[in-house]
Structure formats: C-alpha cells, structure tokens
C-alpha cells in the first residue's frame, strides 16, 4: 500500500455509515414522479456486467463523454437525467476500481462543463476511502466542489482527513489538511482551526506551507476566527524556510494586512530569503514589503519630493530648482534633516534588485514598483531596462507593463528616455497596445527628441487603424501644447491633415487644432479661415461644432467669413446634430454681440428655429440667449454683461495625460490598472515624517543579519537598558535630538567650560555615529558621557529658569534656540535669517566699501590685518576701476551692471574679512584670510579659433545680483583683429535640464584691440556639468562651454565655531568624506593652508580654537547646501582633510580638488 | 486570489470551468462577452475587465480565452503570468493547447488545475513536480490504462515539492546522457522604405534539453558574455556567479527548459542579414497598382538565409494581384488581404524579385497608405549577435555527457515601413508659412 493510499482509509464502520446514509439519500432523491426509476434500476442491474463493460470500453477517453455531452443536453428531459446518474451511481457502487474511475471521470467532466452533479454526492462521498489514488483524487475534486451544498453528508468524510492529519508521511498530512480546509462547511471550523494550529508547528515545512494556505480559507469561512488565525500567522511568519515564506505572507495579506507590526521581527529574514522563494511568493512578499517600507522608513527623496514635477533623473539635477523662492523654505526644511538611509531600507533594495532578472514578469513588475516607490531617485533607473524587456512578452503582459510605464514616465521621464525606440509602434501591434505606446511616447517627448518622435508620429498617421490615427493626432496635439518650439510645426502638419480623405482623421484634427489655436489665436486667422471652408465637407458633429466654436470665439479675426458661415449654418440648422445646433446658437449670439448690423436677422432666425427644436436643451439655450442678448424693455441687469459673458477670454485647455496622478495607486496593482480602488486594495501609505524606531526589527539571534555594525551597535544597546532608553530615536532624528540634548546640556552646565563641554559631547556623538568603531572601551566611555549628558538634560523645563538666573544673556539665547529646535522647526531658519542678514549687511558694506576703503577699515574691530595683500588689492582694484571707467567712456550704451561687479569683486572679499572678524564671538585672534587675489582665468575661446576674438572667463566669486542662485562668471572679450566686432551676444544655450543662464547684455561694438568685460550668471544646479552655448558675433557663431570647478559652485557662509560643530554633527556618516594627506611645501603653516583652500573653493574660514585645525564653511550657490571643510594638521606634514556635505558628489569632488591644492 | 477560471472558445462557448473557492455563476462571463463584442478582434480585448463585483483577467492563447475571475486586489501581471503558465503546461502535456486537446483530456486538465492552485494561490507550478503528480498522456499509456484500468495519477509522492531545487526531480536515470543547447536569436527591426534601419535589436534565448543522470551541476561559459546586456534566468541559475564571473552555473531541470533569455546591448550594431527594395504604388486612375519587391542578402557572415517569407497586408481596396516571382511562389488571400511570398533560400547570385500589378476595387479611391512588409527568415548555425558558447562543464557526476550547441537566427518582428509623403510635406512646412 503506497502512503497515498493510506491517506483516505476510512474505518470500516465509517464506510457503513456512509452506505446507509447514501441509501436514504437515494431514496429521497427520487421524486415521486419518477417512480419508474426503480424499475429501470432493476433492469440495469440485471444486465450490469456486459453492459457496463461495453460502456467502459466506449468511454475510455474523456472525448467520448464529451461527445455524449451534446446528446445529453439535447435530450434534457427530467427522465433521462436521473437515469444517467443512476448508471453512474451503479458504477460507483461496483467493486471494480476501473468502473469507479470511469464514473468519476465522467462526473468530473460534468463538473468541468458546469453541469450539476450534486445529486451524486452520496454515491461519490463514500468512495473517499477508495484505494485507487486517481479515484480518490477525483473524489476530492468532487467533494470540494459540492461539500458546501451538502454539508451534512460532507461531514462523513471528515474523519478520513482527520486520520490523514496524523499520518507519519508529511505529504499525506499536507494533502489531508489541504482537502479538509477546502471543504467549506461551517460546522467543521473548530476542527479546521485545530488542524491548522497543529500543522503550523509540524516538523515538515511542506505541511506548514499547507497550513499557511489553509489560513485564508478558514478566514473566509469564518471571519470570527481572525484573532486565533493571526496567532498562527505570527508563528508561521517566524518560519525560516523559503517554502513557507510566500504562503504565509499571502495569508497575512488576506487576513490581517493592517497588522504591519507582525512583520518587524521577520523583516530582515524575509529580505534575505526572498531570492530563494518561489516566484509567486516573491511577488506577494515584495508587494507587502513595499507597503511595510513605506511605513517604517523615511522618504529617500525627501529633498526632492517637493520638486518632483521637474521629472529629472540626473543625480545633479535632482534638486535643481531648490533655489527658487517658493521652494527655499522646503529646501531649508529638507536640509535640516540630512537624510541617512536606514540600513534595512538599503537591505530591501539590495536584495530585490537581482529579481529584476527573473523570468516571471510579475516578479519583475513587483520589483519595479518597489523601486519606483521606495528607491532614491538616482537608483530608480535600473528598472527601466527590465521593464523594457517585458515588452517582448505576451500582449497581455505588454498591456499591463505599458500602463505602468505610462504612469512612471510622467514622474520620471528621464528613466525611459534611452529606451525611446523600444516604444515605437509596429503595424502588427493590437490597437490597445498601440495607444498605450503612443501615450508613453508622448510622455517621453521633450525638446531634444521631439523631432524624432514627430517623424515617427507622421508614419502612424498613415496607418489603416483609424482609432489609432485619431489617438496619434491627439498625441501630436499634446506634444504641441507641451513643447512650445514645435507648436507651429504641429499646427501646420495638422492643417495638412484637414485635406485628408478620411473624415475621422479630419474631424480629430479639427478638434485638436481648435485646442491648439486657443493658445495663440491672433497669429492663425488664416487657419481659421481655412477651417471655415471645411464646414461644407466635414460631417462629423464634433468637428463641425469645434469649427463653429472657433469662428465664434475669434470672430473678430475673421470678420467677413463669420456671418457667412452663420448664414450657411442657419440654412442647415434643422438637420444638424444637437451638439452642432448648440454651437450655431453660440456663434449667432457672439456675432450678434460683435456685429449686430449684419447678423441681427440671422440670429433672430436661428433663435426662432431653436425655439421649436425637439431637444429641450436647445430650446432652453435659445430662450436664455434671447433674453440675454436681445435688448428688450424689460431685459434684466444681466444683458449689460452679455458681451463680457460671451466674449470673455477663455483659458486654453490643458491636454493632460490620462495617466497623470495615477501613481497614488501602488504600481502594478489592479487598482492602478483600473484607476479605481479595487476591493481589498491596501493603500500605499505616505512616508512617515520621522522614522519609527528601527530597533523593532532587531532579532535576538541575528543569524541572517548581514547588516553590519550599525545593527551590532543596536544590539548592544538592547542589552543595556539605560542606554537604549536614551536613544529611542535613531537615524536622522536621533542626531537631531541628541544634538539639542548636548547643546542644552552644555548650556545648563558650568559656564567656564561651556564651549569645551559642548564640543566634547559633540565629538562623542561623532564617534557614535561613525559605524566602524565598536570597541568595548570606547563604548563604555561613550556610555558614561551619554549618561552625564542625559542627566543634565533631564527635565530641561525645570532647569532652565535656574540656568537663566545663573548664566548670562548669551545662555538664555542658547536655551531659546534649543527650545526652537525641540519644537522641530525654525532653528535652521533662524540661522538662515542670521546668515541672510549677514549677507545683506555684507552687501551694504560692500557698497560703502566701494565708496571709501577707509570707512571699512574703521569698522574693523579686531586689530589683526594683513596689510600687504590689502595694498595689492587696492592697487589692482584701482587699475581695474580705471580700465572699466575707460570702457565706460568708450561705450556709453553698455549698461553699468557689467562693470560694477568688477568693482565689487575685491571689495566684497574685503568685506568677508570684516565679517569673519566682527562676528566671531570667541576671544581668540581672528585670522581670517581673504581668498588670494589671484583669480584663475580660463579660456573660453582661443583667439585663433575665435578668428581674432579671444575670450577668457573667471569666476568672480561674488553674488550675482539678478539671481542669487546663479554663479557669476566674468567674461573678458579681447578683439585681436583689425576689424570691429559687433553684436556680441549669447545664443542657443544647451543646458542640462534645470540649469539656467542669465545672459550678459549684448555688446554692440568691440573695436579692434580693445577689451571688454561682462558678467553673466549661470545656475549650474550644483553640478559640474558644462554649460554650453553659442557666442555670436555679427558674422560668426562659436560653440563654447563653461565648466565650473566644484569649488566655484559655492559661496562663503559665516558661522561661529559652535554653529560649525553643530552643522558638522548633522552631516556625519555618508555625508562625511575624509582623506589623509601630506601637505605640500608651501602650505605647512596655517596661512598657507587657508590660502590654498580658499583658492580651491569659495569658502570662508571659520574661527577655531585649536591651531591644529582649520575650518571652512560655504554653501552651494544653487541650492544652498552646506559644505564644511576641516583640515586638521598633525605631526610632520601629515594632515587630515574632512569634507561634510549632504551632496556626496560635491563632497567627493571637493575633497579631490582641495587635496590637490594642498599637496602641491 | 484567483477565484475561478473559465475557458472560452472562439464561438463564445464556455467549455471548461473550475472554481477554487466557492462557485461563481458563469453568467459573470457576460461582461466578458460584452467587451469582446465591442473590441471586435480577439487581440483587442483588454486583459482586465471590471465586471460588477468581480474583475475578469483574461489572456488569449491558441484561440482560447482563459478568463479568470478575481474578487479582490491582486497584481494583474501575477494572474496573467499564471494563466500563461497554465497554457504552457497544457502545451507541455498535450502537445498543443487547443480546445480539442483540452476537451479530450478534460480530467487531466482538471487534475492539473487542482494541483496548480490551492485556494487560488499557486501551489505546484513547476512542470517537473506536476509530471510526478500527474503523468502526461501518451498513446502507449492510454492503451495500457484502458486495458488494465490503471490510472494517470502518479503513484509516487511529489518529492520535488519538498526539495530546495523544486525544478529537478530526484533519481533521474538515462542511458544516453545528453545536454543540448539551442541559441536562438530573433532580430527585431524596423526599416524604412530606403532600407535603412530605423530601429533594430536582438533578443535571444537559450533553450536547453538536458537529459542527464543524477544531480549534475553544469557550468556554461561564453566567449563573449559582455554581449549580453539584459538577461533573465531560469530560477536554477545562480545569479551571484553570473554577476561576478559571467558564467551560467546551474543544476538543470530535467528535460526541456528555457535557460536564459537575453537582450543584446544596443551599443553593438545589429547586422541586418538582408535588404529589401520595395516599390508599391497605386495609380490615381484605372484602379490598379504596381508592386516590385527585391530581396537580397546582406551581412550574413557566410551563412545562407533560409525560409524567407515576405508578408504584406494590403489595403482593403486591393482585389487581386497578378505577379511574377523569379523565385519561390506567392499567394494572395483576398479575404484577409494578405500577400505572402515564400522565397525559400536566398542566393547571392540571383536576387529574388516579385513584380506585377495589383487590381483595385473599381471606383474606390486610391489607398493613401502604402502597406508595410513583414519579413520572416532563418539562418542556421549563426547567432547574429556573434554570441558563442565557450564550454560546458559538468560537476557532481562521474559520467561524460554528450554536449551540443546549435545556433539559429530568426527574424522576430521584422518590418519594413513605408515612408509616407506626408513626412516630406511636414518637414518642409516647418520653415515656410502656410498660405491660405
């Protein structure tokens, strides 16, 4: 006996019970009308052996039974049906397995065709104990299908399964559980519950898997069991085998998707198991983890989230517009909390990435949506390739993928741009695929690729598929509205289409043209005229209506044609469609208002016709308009405003993608596809403001935790209750919190050591943040420190009055600051304000400076100055001033801003000195040094390539007044030819998206041998990407590009030592880059270092207590991100360079540059 | 997840239904029929249909609609992929996935569906496991079964379901140990009228047929793995090895399977093996047209291009075609309006040409669009991307297997687009202003 056969062995008595019950049931089943049945049965049993054998031979294949099916259907008399079933019952009752099998096969075939076989239930159910496996399996099929209808009888089979549950063979246990749980009989709920509980702790993972499958079955049968089932799910979630993972997560999703807390402890395990789980399980797990991550981690794009409309993919461009005024606040907010990705978040992204290579489209899609919803912007790109690959799959897969791609392309256009051609349409594609591809192509269109896309569209217009052509025309319309450059081209192309023979094409074009014309009607009266002519031919109502509307709306552009059109339409009024009639009335009203002399009678006529129209809308409209426009003695107050009502300027329609804003549904979900919430859809939660405690994911036995030191650190914390207490929060908030703690701690501490203790505690936090260090002794030290800090911080509200009393005003100030930070806002803005006021002061000072240097000198509080460079500067400035004055004399028309910056340049650097000095609140000697006077100039255009025109540029390092977010670039033109150069100006800038250029005003004349200097502003978006543009003279154009060194992308920020430390404390970990170096010959002393650094980058010195360290601060011009530089000197010439910057790329490049400057 | 499945044939008969949860009336399919009618052609039926309280997700394969009923949120691709998997399993079992095959084997189909889904969630989908559970029918077995009354259901338990490598069953034995790999590449291309390439890419697959005893561990390496730009693997392939060493290391499933499908990186220029010169024009008067097509080999790397077919979907007004082919023969189906020219082998010396006139419907306006050409071709013993298998090593077993690699290149979606005159006007108009 095989184990399988053992499974369904019924105890003998059970079989007997079944038999008797069955006999009764049979009797019941026979209706009194069909009494002859019994006779027939007798007759049947008499001839049974031969007959049945014949039957059997005839009916070996399923095909035969199929052939009989129509026969059976054809007869459909109540008399034949039971007869057939009797025959089946007979076979089921026989002793031969082959007969039973044959009967079961026929019954299953009946079920498959959807025929009712429920009256055979008693006969079938007793075969649950049959030894033949196939019979048994088919009996299961039958049982699962009909048990719900015949609950009492179904109960008889239960004991078989209960026995099976105890079988030593795991597969039999599993199979028994599977069938038992599939029988939807409410009465056995307790039995099922028991069985599931038992199976959930079974030794065999396969049985546990089956238990997981059984959970949703039981839940749907009896939702009251939820609490108990959740317990089982919790238990199974802890399972460590891949076999169970997928099934239990499925159960979790069906039963208690809201209990996200159950996932915490299993999160890391699930991430690590994921790759080995079977495909279907992967999909479910990934979708669940997406939701989980949304509740537990911080938005990796927090800095960009407010600016996402820009649809930018480049790392650099990611916050390109941050500088804009309206976003400045958001940027400041973002900056306050430097984003550090939770290692668990990273773990998820890392472990799902390989699954993009899965052969299963559903898995690929699941990963894609995970990346789309969770990954930092820069990393989302990886999914594009995989999604494009899916486009090769079945058309249904394509359909779903394209829907999702369409949504993605709206948010992240750049991602799919390289794959543009993969979305080209083939004539063999089904229409629905074509239209989706068109949607994607339209979304991808931008200035650079529009010409290729339009060319592609042109071929589509010729397609035989008219729906598709109509969609293409609309797509062209959308491209035209989105991309101004091609609007005219598109419009002209569409006008061409008006002469197309196909009416549908013409009609669609008219509708789109109407929308386009609405944007700039003045220039296109000829097109309107052309369209007016079309009214004779076009019959499509929508198109006719559109034309009429256009003529009415812009009747003043076509004063002659409009009345004529109205005349024609009045003639055909009665035969028009409703929508056209309404527009005729509309046109009549508008014409009456503008040109009543010519159209008065026509209007009356039309209104009269409309008055007796069948459609009440039209009658209503006619009545309404008549009252409104025709002046009568009792016309109301409104008629005065008729003109305003009808001829108001209407905003042009915005042609939007139907996929806009669809991404609030989780991508890849059914709800997203339908753009409507499907039953059971779990909303994708918004990112939390602050990260929930990540330690909940810690597990006692970190077997599979790969995630390194950070975690170890946490585990240690868990062991030390006090410690963990003090750091409930972690991640970014942790740093922010402890920040304020330490600050307030130092504030309330002893006055004399104030600054010292502050820095110390901060250093300690530095250590705690750096993830490598987990030596015991350090740990202890830190702990002690934390303890002390903690002690001080406790109940700050109580202590603050004391501290106010005891300490000076400065401390009060500080306490307030701390409070501000506590409340989770402002503090940064305070600083911002401060710096702003500083900068404004600097400006004002710079003005006064330019008036007189001596004034500025007086302002200096501190005595230490560097006279020699000052002198030099003064001289050079004078020289320049002279020169520029000369220029001014020569070229009167040149606006002054071009010249004044030259004046400002040095003076502002002087002011920076002043700033540094005056604002330092510590006692130590201010040693701020101005950036060295020698400004590096770069060549823009060599005089040979420029045919005598030489152009150089340098970064003048002063704020560009027209736009504070632009880097000022000073450009020096030299005319080396003998001829005059005229009309020097910038043309056709080719910029990375987000970059902006403020061109210098055109130089009208540059005489031979002369030189002129202008200033232009470039917003590089904090990237070192070159800005390309054309430099045009009256005869030639030169392609030039300006590439900024990273150091020029920033401007100095003035801060005190404490502020510096505070900021540095927030920019740890990933945001910190340090490098060891050996100082070069010339910069062994402090002065040398400062000079080198300030020449490499536009940063200002921050005063520092120790002479071993030089600190500098700056912020990027475009987005105002803080850049902190520290050079710590050690013995010999060794030194360590540290750069803290939220933007890692800037940080890295800056380190490289400064390193080079210092080592030379 | 998946509540029920209905199989519907082209004449809108529901010929099979299976429910995994409670029974859903087949009247739910009325929604489907409604949409189907609206869509017209089968391929235009949207895969997801909202039907009252249910959602219908369907696929269309081999003239059968697989319509699944869903009651709550589920990733649509999950269901679509699963349905395709079902269709492939049928294909695997019965040799074809047709209505008649399913009807003939309705019991096996039912048993398969029962095993593949449990409560609507996939349970055993790996074909090796299924074959252990339910034996595929073959002639011999059906004869034996009819005589002895034994059955199709496997006597053994599906041990594969328990193993960590569910795709391979234990205790496989062969007398001839063989492993064959077919590298099949398809060229997708769009050519414009002049024959220049608008878009071309290569998609390839490696299909394997592995009949090896025991638990072999295979390693397949390529001469030029860098060619493979985007790959997707059978679950048996160890992804980490591929990432680090660019070799395919795997314990193969038994029998036929698709090891890998790949995409050749776009940087590599795609060599288009043939060129097509086409000229199809319609006359303004006389309701006739002319057709002239020449096909010739190009960049075939010394291999012959075989089985060349040119398929043209003619505009509706084309009644008949009177053409002469210098090679192969052509057929024109006036109902579907498709012209098929079966060329066969392409030779260097004599370029096949198809030339003649087309008869149009009388009085109908001349069609605006020139039809596009679809081309089928085959090149044996060549992977058009240049991909080459370096070697195959086997570990874990002692015997020496017979190894073979075959390369085939085919045309995938290979299309010659006609450039339209509108394009010319369109670009021309960019500069000049419209005179009206």
PDB file of C-alpha atoms in Angstrom, chain B residues 2 4-8 16 18 20 28-29 32-33 47 49 55-60 64-70 79 83:
ATOM      1  CA  UNK B   2      -7.768  33.555  -8.488  1.00  0.00           C
ATOM      2  CA  UNK B   4     -12.425  30.785 -10.874  1.00  0.00           C
ATOM      3  CA  UNK B   5     -11.277  30.031 -14.354  1.00  0.00           C
ATOM      4  CA  UNK B   6     -13.384  29.803 -17.484  1.00  0.00           C
ATOM      5  CA  UNK B   7     -12.096  28.615 -20.815  1.00  0.00           C
ATOM      6  CA  UNK B   8     -13.959  30.141 -23.704  1.00  0.00           C
ATOM      7  CA  UNK B  16     -14.500  24.410 -19.087  1.00  0.00           C
ATOM      8  CA  UNK B  18     -13.025  25.471 -12.498  1.00  0.00           C
ATOM      9  CA  UNK B  20     -11.052  27.196  -6.402  1.00  0.00           C
ATOM     10  CA  UNK B  28     -20.188  36.563 -14.885  1.00  0.00           C
ATOM     11  CA  UNK B  29     -18.761  35.904 -18.320  1.00  0.00           C
ATOM     12  CA  UNK B  32     -16.626  39.485 -20.933  1.00  0.00           C
ATOM     13  CA  UNK B  33     -18.752  38.742 -23.963  1.00  0.00           C
ATOM     14  CA  UNK B  47      -6.810  41.899 -20.409  1.00  0.00           C
ATOM     15  CA  UNK B  49     -12.274  43.856 -17.291  1.00  0.00           C
ATOM     16  CA  UNK B  55     -12.735  41.526 -12.117  1.00  0.00           C
ATOM     17  CA  UNK B  56     -12.041  39.404 -15.136  1.00  0.00           C
ATOM     18  CA  UNK B  57      -8.447  38.965 -16.150  1.00  0.00           C
ATOM     19  CA  UNK B  58      -8.053  37.139 -19.392  1.00  0.00           C
ATOM     20  CA  UNK B  59      -5.455  36.008 -21.845  1.00  0.00           C
ATOM     21  CA  UNK B  60      -5.913  34.864 -25.388  1.00  0.00           C
ATOM     22  CA  UNK B  64      -8.942  30.172 -26.437  1.00  0.00           C
ATOM     23  CA  UNK B  65      -9.736  32.840 -23.908  1.00  0.00           C
ATOM     24  CA  UNK B  66      -8.565  31.960 -20.437  1.00  0.00           C
ATOM     25  CA  UNK B  67     -10.808  34.087 -18.279  1.00  0.00           C
ATOM     26  CA  UNK B  68     -10.079  34.180 -14.599  1.00  0.00           C
ATOM     27  CA  UNK B  69     -12.382  35.725 -12.057  1.00  0.00           C
ATOM     28  CA  UNK B  70     -10.852  37.833  -9.336  1.00  0.00           C
ATOM     29  CA  UNK B  79      -2.680  36.411 -12.842  1.00  0.00           C
ATOM     30  CA  UNK B  83      -2.635  31.886 -16.930  1.00  0.00           C
TER      31      UNK B  83
END
